[in-house]
CSV table of C-alpha atoms in Angstrom, one decimal:
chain,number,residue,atom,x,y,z
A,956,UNK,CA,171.0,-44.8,-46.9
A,957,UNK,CA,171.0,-45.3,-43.1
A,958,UNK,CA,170.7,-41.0,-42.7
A,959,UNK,CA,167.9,-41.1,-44.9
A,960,UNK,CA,166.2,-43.6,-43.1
A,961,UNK,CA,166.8,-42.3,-39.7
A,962,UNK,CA,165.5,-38.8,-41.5
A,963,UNK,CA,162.6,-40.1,-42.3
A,964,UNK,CA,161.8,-42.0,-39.3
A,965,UNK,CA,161.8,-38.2,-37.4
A,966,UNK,CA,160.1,-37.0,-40.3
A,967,UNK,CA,157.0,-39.1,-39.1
A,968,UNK,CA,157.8,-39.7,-35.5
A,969,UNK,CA,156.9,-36.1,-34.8
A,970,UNK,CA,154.4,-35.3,-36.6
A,971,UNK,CA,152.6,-38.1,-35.0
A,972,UNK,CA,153.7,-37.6,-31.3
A,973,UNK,CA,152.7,-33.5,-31.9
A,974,UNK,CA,149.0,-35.0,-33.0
A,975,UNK,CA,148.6,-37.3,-30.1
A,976,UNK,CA,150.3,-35.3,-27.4
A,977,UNK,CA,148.7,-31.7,-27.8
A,978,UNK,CA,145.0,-33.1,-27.5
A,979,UNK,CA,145.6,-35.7,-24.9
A,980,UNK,CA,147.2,-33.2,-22.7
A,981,UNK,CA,144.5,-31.0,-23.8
A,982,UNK,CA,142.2,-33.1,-22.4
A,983,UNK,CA,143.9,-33.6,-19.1
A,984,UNK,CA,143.8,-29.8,-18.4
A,985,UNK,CA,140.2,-29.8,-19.0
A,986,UNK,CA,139.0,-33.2,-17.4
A,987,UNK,CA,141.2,-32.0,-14.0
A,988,UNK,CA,140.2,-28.4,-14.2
A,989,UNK,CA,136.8,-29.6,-13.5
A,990,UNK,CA,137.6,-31.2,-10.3
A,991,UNK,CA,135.4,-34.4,-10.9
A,992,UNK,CA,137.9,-37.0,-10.7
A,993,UNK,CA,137.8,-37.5,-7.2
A,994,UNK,CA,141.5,-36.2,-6.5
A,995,UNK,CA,142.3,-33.3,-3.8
A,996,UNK,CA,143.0,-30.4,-5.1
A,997,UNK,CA,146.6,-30.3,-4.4
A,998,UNK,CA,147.1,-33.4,-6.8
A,999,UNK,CA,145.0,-31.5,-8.9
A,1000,UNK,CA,147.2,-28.2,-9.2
A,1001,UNK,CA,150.3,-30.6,-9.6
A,1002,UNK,CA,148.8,-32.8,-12.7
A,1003,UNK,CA,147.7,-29.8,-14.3
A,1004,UNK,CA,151.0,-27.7,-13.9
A,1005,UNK,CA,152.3,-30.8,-15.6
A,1006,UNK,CA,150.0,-31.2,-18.1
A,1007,UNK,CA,150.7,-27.3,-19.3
A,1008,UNK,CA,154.2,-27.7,-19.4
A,1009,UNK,CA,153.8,-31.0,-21.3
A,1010,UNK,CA,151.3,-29.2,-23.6
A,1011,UNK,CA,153.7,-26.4,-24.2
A,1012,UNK,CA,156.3,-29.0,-24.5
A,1013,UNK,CA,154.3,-30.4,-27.7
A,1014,UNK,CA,154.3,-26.6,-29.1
A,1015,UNK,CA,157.3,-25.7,-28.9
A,1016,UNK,CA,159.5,-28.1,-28.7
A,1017,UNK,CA,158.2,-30.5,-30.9
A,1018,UNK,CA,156.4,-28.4,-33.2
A,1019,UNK,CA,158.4,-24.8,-33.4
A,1020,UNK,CA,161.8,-26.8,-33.2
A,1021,UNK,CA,162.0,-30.2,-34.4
A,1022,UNK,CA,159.2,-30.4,-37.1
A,1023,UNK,CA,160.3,-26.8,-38.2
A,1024,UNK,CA,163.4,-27.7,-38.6
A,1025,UNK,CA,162.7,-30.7,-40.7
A,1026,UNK,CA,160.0,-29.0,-43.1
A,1027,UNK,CA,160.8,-25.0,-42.6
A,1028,UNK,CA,164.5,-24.9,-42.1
A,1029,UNK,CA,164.6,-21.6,-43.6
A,1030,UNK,CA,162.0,-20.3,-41.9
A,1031,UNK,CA,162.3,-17.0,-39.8
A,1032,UNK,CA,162.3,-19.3,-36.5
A,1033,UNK,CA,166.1,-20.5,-36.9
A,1034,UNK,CA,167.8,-16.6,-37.4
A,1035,UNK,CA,170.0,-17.0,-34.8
A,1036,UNK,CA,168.6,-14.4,-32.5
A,1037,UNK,CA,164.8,-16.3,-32.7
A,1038,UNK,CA,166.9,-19.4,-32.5
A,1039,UNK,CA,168.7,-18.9,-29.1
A,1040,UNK,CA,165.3,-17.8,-27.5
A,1041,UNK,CA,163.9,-20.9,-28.4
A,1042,UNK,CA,166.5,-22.6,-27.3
A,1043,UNK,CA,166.4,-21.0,-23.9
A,1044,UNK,CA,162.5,-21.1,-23.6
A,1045,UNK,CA,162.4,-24.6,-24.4
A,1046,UNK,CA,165.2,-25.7,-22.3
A,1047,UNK,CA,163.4,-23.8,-19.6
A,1048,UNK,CA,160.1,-25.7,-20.4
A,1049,UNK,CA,161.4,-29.1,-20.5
A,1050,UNK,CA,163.0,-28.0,-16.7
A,1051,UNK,CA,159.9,-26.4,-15.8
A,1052,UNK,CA,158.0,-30.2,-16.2
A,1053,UNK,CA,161.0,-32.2,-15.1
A,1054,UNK,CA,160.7,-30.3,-11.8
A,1055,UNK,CA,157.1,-30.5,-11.5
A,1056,UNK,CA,156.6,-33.8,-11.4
A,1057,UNK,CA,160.0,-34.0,-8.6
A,1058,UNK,CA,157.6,-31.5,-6.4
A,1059,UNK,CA,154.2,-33.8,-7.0
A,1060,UNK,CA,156.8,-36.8,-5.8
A,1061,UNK,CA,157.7,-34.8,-2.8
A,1062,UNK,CA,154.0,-33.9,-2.1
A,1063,UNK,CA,153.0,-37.0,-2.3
A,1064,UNK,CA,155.9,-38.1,0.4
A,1065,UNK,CA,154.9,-35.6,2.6
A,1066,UNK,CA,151.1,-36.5,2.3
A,1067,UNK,CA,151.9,-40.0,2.8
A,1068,UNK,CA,154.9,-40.0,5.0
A,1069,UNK,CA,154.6,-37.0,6.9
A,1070,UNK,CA,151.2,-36.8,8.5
A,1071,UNK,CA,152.0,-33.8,11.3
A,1072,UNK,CA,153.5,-31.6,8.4
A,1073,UNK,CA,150.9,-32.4,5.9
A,1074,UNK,CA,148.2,-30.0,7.5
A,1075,UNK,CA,150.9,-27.4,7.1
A,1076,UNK,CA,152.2,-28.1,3.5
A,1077,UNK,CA,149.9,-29.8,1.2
A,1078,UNK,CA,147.8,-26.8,1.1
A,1079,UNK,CA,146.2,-25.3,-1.9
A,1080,UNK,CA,148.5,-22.2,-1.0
A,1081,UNK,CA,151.7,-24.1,-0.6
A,1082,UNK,CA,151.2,-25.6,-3.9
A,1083,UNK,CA,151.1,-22.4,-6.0
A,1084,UNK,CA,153.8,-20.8,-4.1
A,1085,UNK,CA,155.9,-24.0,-5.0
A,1086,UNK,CA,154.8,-23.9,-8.8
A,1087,UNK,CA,156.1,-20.4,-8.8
A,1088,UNK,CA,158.9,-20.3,-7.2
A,1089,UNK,CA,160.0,-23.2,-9.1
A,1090,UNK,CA,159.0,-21.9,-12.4
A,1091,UNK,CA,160.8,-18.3,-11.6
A,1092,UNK,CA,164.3,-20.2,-11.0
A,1093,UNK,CA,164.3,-22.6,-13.1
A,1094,UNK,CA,163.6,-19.8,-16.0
A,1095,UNK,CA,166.6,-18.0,-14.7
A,1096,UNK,CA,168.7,-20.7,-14.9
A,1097,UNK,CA,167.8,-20.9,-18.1
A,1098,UNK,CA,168.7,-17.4,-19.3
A,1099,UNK,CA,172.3,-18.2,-19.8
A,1100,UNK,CA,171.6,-21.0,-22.9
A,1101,UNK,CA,170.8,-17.7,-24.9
A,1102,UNK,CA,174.5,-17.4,-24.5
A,1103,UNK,CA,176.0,-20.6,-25.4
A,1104,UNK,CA,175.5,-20.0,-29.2
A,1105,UNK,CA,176.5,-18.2,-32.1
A,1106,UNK,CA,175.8,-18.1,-35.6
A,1107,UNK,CA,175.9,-21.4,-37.7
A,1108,UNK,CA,176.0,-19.6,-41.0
A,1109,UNK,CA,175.6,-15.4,-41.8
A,1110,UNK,CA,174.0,-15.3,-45.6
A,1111,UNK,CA,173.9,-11.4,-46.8
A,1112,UNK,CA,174.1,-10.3,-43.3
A,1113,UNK,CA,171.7,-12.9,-41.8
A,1114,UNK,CA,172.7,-15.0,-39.2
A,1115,UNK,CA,171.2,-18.6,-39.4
A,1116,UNK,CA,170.8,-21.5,-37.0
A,1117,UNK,CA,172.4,-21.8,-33.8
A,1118,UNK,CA,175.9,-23.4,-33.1
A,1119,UNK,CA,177.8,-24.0,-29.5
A,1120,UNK,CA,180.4,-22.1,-29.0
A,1121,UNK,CA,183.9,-23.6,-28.9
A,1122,UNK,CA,184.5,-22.2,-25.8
A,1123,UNK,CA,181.5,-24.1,-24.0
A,1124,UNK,CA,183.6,-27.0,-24.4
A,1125,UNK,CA,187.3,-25.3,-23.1
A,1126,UNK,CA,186.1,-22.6,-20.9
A,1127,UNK,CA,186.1,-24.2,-16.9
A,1128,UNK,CA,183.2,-21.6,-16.1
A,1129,UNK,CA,181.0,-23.1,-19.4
A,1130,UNK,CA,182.1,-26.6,-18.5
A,1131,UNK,CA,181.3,-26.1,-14.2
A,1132,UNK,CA,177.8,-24.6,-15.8
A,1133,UNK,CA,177.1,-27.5,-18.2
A,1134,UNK,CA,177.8,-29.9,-14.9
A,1135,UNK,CA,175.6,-27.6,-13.1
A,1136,UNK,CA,173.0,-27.4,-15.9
A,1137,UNK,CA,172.8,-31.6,-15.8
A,1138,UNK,CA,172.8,-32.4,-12.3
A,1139,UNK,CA,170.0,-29.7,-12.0
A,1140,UNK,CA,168.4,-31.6,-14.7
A,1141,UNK,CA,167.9,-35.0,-14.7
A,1142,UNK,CA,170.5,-36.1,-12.1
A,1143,UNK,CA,169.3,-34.4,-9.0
A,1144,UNK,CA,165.5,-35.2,-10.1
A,1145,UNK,CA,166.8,-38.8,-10.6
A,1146,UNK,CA,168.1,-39.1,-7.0
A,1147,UNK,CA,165.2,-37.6,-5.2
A,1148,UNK,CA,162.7,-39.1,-7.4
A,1149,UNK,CA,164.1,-42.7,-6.3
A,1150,UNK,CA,165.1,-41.9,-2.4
A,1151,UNK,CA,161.2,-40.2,-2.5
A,1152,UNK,CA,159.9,-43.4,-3.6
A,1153,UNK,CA,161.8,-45.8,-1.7
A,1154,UNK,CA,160.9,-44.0,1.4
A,1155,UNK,CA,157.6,-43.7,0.3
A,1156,UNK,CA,157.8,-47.5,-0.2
A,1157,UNK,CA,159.2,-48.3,2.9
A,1158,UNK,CA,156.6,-46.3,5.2
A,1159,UNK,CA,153.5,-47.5,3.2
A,1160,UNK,CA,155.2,-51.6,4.2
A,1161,UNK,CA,155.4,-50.5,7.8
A,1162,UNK,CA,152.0,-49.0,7.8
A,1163,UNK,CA,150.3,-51.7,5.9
A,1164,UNK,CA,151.6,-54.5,8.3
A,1165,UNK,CA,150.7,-52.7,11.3
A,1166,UNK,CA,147.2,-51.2,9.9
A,1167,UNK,CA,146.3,-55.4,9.0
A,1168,UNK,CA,147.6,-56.6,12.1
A,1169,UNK,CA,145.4,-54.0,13.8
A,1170,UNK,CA,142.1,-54.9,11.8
A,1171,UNK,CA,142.5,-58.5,12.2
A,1172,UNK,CA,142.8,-58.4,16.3
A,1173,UNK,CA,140.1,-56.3,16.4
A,1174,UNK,CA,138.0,-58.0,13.4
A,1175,UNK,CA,139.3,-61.8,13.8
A,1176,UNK,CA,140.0,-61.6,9.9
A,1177,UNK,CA,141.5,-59.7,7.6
A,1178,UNK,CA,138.7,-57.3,5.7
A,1179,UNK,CA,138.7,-55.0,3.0
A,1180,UNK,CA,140.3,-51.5,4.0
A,1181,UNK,CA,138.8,-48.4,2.2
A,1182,UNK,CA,141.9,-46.4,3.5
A,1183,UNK,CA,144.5,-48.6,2.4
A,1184,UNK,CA,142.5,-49.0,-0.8
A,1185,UNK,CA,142.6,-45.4,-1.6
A,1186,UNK,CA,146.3,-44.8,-0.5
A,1187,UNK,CA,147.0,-47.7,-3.4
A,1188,UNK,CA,145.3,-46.0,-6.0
A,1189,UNK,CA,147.5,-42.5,-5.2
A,1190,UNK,CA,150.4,-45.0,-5.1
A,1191,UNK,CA,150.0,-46.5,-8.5
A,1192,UNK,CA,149.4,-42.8,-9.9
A,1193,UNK,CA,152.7,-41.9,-8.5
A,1194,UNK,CA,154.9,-44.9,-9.2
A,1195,UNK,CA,153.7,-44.8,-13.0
A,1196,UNK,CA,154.4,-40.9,-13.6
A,1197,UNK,CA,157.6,-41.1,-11.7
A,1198,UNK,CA,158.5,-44.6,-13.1
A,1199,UNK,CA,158.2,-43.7,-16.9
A,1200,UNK,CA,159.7,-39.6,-16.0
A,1201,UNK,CA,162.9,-41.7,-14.9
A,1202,UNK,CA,162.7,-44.7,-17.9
A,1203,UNK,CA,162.3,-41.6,-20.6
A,1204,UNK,CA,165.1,-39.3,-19.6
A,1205,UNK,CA,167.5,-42.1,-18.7
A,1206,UNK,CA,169.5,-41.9,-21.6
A,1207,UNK,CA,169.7,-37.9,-21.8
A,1208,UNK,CA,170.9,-38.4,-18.7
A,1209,UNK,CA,173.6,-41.2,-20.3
A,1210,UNK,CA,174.4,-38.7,-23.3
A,1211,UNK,CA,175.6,-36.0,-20.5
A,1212,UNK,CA,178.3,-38.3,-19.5
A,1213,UNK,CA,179.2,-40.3,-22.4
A,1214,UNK,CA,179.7,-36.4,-24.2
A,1215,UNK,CA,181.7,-35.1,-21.1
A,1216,UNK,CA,183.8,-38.3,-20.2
A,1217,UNK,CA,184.9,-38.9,-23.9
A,1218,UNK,CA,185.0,-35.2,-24.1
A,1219,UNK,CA,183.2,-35.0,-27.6
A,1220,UNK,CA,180.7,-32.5,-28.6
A,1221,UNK,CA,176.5,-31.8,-28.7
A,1222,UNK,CA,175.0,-31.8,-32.1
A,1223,UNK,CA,177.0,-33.4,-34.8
A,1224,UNK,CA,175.2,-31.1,-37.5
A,1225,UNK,CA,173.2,-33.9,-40.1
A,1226,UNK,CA,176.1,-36.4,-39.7
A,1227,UNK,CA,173.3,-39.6,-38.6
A,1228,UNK,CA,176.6,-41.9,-38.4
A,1229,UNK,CA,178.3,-40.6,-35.5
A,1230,UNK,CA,177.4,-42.7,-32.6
A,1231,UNK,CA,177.3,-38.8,-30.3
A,1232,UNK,CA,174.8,-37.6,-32.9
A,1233,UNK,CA,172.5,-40.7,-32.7
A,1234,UNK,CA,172.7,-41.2,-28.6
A,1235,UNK,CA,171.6,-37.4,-28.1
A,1236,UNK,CA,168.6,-37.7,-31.2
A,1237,UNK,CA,167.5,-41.3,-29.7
A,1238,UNK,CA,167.3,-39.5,-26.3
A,1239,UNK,CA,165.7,-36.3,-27.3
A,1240,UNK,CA,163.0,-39.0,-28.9
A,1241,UNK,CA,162.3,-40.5,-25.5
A,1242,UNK,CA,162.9,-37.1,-23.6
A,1243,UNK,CA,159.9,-35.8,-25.7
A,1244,UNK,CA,157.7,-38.8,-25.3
A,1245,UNK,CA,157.7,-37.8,-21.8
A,1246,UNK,CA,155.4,-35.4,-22.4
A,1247,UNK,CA,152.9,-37.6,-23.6
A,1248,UNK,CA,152.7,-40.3,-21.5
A,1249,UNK,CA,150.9,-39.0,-18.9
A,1250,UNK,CA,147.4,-38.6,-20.2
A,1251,UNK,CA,147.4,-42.3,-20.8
A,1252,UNK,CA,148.5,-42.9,-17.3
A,1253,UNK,CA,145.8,-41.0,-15.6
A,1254,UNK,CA,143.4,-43.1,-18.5
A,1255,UNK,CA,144.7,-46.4,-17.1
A,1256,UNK,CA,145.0,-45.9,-13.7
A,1257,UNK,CA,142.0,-43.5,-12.2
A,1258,UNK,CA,138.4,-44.1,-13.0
A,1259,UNK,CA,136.8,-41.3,-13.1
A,1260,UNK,CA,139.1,-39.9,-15.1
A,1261,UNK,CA,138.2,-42.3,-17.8
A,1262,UNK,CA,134.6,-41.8,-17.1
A,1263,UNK,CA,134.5,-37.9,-17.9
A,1264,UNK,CA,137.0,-38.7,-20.8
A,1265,UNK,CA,133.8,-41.0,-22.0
A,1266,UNK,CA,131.7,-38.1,-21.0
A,1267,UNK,CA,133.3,-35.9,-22.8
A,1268,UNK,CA,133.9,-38.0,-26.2
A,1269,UNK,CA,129.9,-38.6,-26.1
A,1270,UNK,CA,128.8,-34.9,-25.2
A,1271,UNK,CA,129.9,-33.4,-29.1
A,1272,UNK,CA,128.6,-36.6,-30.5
A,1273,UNK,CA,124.9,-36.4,-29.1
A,1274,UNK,CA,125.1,-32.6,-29.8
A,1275,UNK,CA,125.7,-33.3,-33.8
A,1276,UNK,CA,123.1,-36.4,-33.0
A,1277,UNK,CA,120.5,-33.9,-31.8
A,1278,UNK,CA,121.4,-31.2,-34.4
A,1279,UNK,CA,120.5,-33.1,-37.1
A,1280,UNK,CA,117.3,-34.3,-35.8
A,1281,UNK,CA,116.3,-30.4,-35.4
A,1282,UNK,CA,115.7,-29.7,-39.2
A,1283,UNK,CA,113.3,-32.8,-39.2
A,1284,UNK,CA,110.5,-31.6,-36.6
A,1285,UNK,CA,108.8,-28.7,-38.7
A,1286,UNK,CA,108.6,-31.1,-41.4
A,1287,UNK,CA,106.9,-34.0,-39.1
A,1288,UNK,CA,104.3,-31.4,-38.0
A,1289,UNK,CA,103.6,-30.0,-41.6
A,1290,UNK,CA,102.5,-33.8,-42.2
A,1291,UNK,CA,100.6,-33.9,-38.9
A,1292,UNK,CA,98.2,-31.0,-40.2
C-alpha cells in the first residue's frame, strides 16, 4: 500500500514539475536574453547559463528519465547502451548547473569584494571563457558514469536498464572515484558557496558601516543611498539562488554519506520500503526542484523582470484581442455605405 502510494505521488509530482519548470525557465532565457532588466551583462550570461542547464534539466532528466521510466519503461530509451548515456549526460547536466550557479557566487564576490580585480574579471569575456571551461571538465568528468553500469536484464539478446556494477562498491579505484565524484558535487560547491557568502557578508557589514558613517558627517543625517540600494538588490538575488541551491541538494548530499558510512548500495530496484531507496528518491525530488526555483526567484526579487514577464503575458493576449477585431471592419464599412 505504502509503494503504491509513494508511486503515485512521482507519478504526479513530475509531470507537474516538467509543466512548470520547462516554461518558466523558458521564459527566463527570453526575458534576460533581451537585456531589459536592468542587470550587467555578466549577471546576465550567468542567469542564462543557468537557466539552460535548468531547462535541459527539465528535458532530460525529468522528462527522458524519470517520467519515461514511470509511463515507457520499455521504451527504447532504457536499452542499456541509451541508458548509460543518459545517465552520463544527465549526471553531466545536473553538474554543469550546480557549478554555474558556484561561479555566479564567485562573480558576485569578486564584483562585490574585490574592486581592483573586478575591472579585470567580471568581463563579458571572462565569463564565457569560465562557462566553457567549466562545462568542458565537468563533461569529462562525467564520461566515466557510462562505465559504472551493466545490464539489468538481457531479453532475446537485448540488454535492458542500467544496474551498478558490484565492483563500484569493492573496487578502491570506483570507491576513491565515487568520493571524488561527491565532493566535486555538492560538497565542494557547499563549502565555497557558504565561505563566498559569508565573506561576501562580512565585507558588505564593514562597508555599510563606514559608507553611513561617511554620509552622515558629511550630510548631518543618515539619507537614502542609491549605491547601497542597488548593491542590496544583487545581494538578495544572490542569497536566494545560493540559499535554496544549498536547502535542495542538502540531502543528496546526506544520501552520499549515509550510503558510504553504512556501506549500502544506490537504487534499491522498486523496493519503496527500504529506508536507502526512499532517502535517495526524496532527494532526487528536491535535487530536481532546483531546477525550477529560480524563475520564481528572479519574479520575486527584481522588478523589471516581473514587468517584461507582464509584458510578455499581455503582448499574445492583445494580438488574439486585435485579431479578432480584424474580421469586423469590412463589415462596419459595408454598413457605412
Amino acid at each position: 500500500m505504502h509503494g503504491s502510494v509513494k508511486g503515485l505521488f512521482f507519478a504526479i509530482y513530475y509531470p507537474i514539475l516538467a509543466a512548470i519548470g520547462i516554461p518558466a525557465n523558458l521564459a527566463v532565457i527570453v526575458i534576460l536574453s533581451r537585456g531589459r532588466c536592468g542587470l550587467s551583462r555578466c549577471i546576465t550570461y550567468y542567469l542564462v547559463s543557468m537557466a539552460v542547464t535548468d531547462l535541459l534539466v527539465m528535458i532530460m532528466v525529468v522528462i527522458l528519465n524519470r517520467i519515461a521510466g514511470i509511463y515507457f519503461p520499455l521504451s527504447f530509451l532504457f536499452i542499456t547502451p541509451v541508458c548509460r548515456i543518459r545517465l552520463a549526460l544527465n549526471n553531466a547536466i545536473i553538474g554543469c548547473s550546480v557549478w554555474f550557479t558556484v561561479a555566479f557566487t564567485f562573480d558576485r564576490f569578486m564584483a562585490i569584494c574585490c574592486q581592483k580585480l573586478k575591472i579585470k574579471y567580471c568581463t563579458e569575456k571572462t565569463v564565457t571563457r569560465v562557462l566553457g571551461i567549466v562545462a568542458a571538465l565537468i563533461c569529462l568528468k562525467y564520461t566515466f558514469i557510462y562505465f559504472i553500469f551493466e545490464p539489468l536484464y538481457v531479453i532475446e539478446n537485448i540488454p535492458w536498464f542500467c544496474s551498478i556494477k558490484l565492483i563500484f562498491y569493492t573496487s578502491s579505484a570506483w570507491a576513491a572515484y565515487d568520493w571524488i565524484h561527491r565532493i566535486l558535487t555538492p560538497c565542494l560547491p557547499f563549502v565555497l558557496i557558504l565561505l563566498l557568502n559569508a565573506l561576501t557578508v562580512r565585507h558588505i557589514l564593514v562597508a555599510s558601516r563606514a559608507r553611513g558613517r561617511l554620509r552622515a558627517h558629511n550630510n548631518g543625517e543618515k539619507q537614502n543611498d542609491p549605491e547601497m540600494e542597488k548593491r542590496r538588490k544583487s545581494i538578495v538575488l544572490l542569497f536566494t539562488i545560493s540559499g535554496s541551491f544549498i536547502l535542495l541538494y542538502l540531502l543528496r548530499l546526506l544520501t552520499f554519506l549515509y550510503v558510504r558510512i553504512a556501506k549500502l548500495s544506490y537504487f534499491s530496484g522498486s523496493n519503496f520500503t527500504k529506508s536507502n531507496f526512499i532517502l535517495e528518491e526524496s532527494g532526487f525530488v528536491l535535487q530536481l526542484l532546483s531546477s525550477c526555483v529560480n524563475p520564481f526567484i528572479y519574479a520575486g526579487t527584481q522588478r523589471q523582470f516581473r514587468e517584461e514577464l507582464r509584458n510578455g503575458v499581455k503582448y499574445p493576449l492583445s494580438y488574439l484581442c486585435k485579431a479578432q477585431a480584424v474580421p469586423n471592419q469590412p463589415v462596419l464599412a459595408k454598413h457605412k455605405t
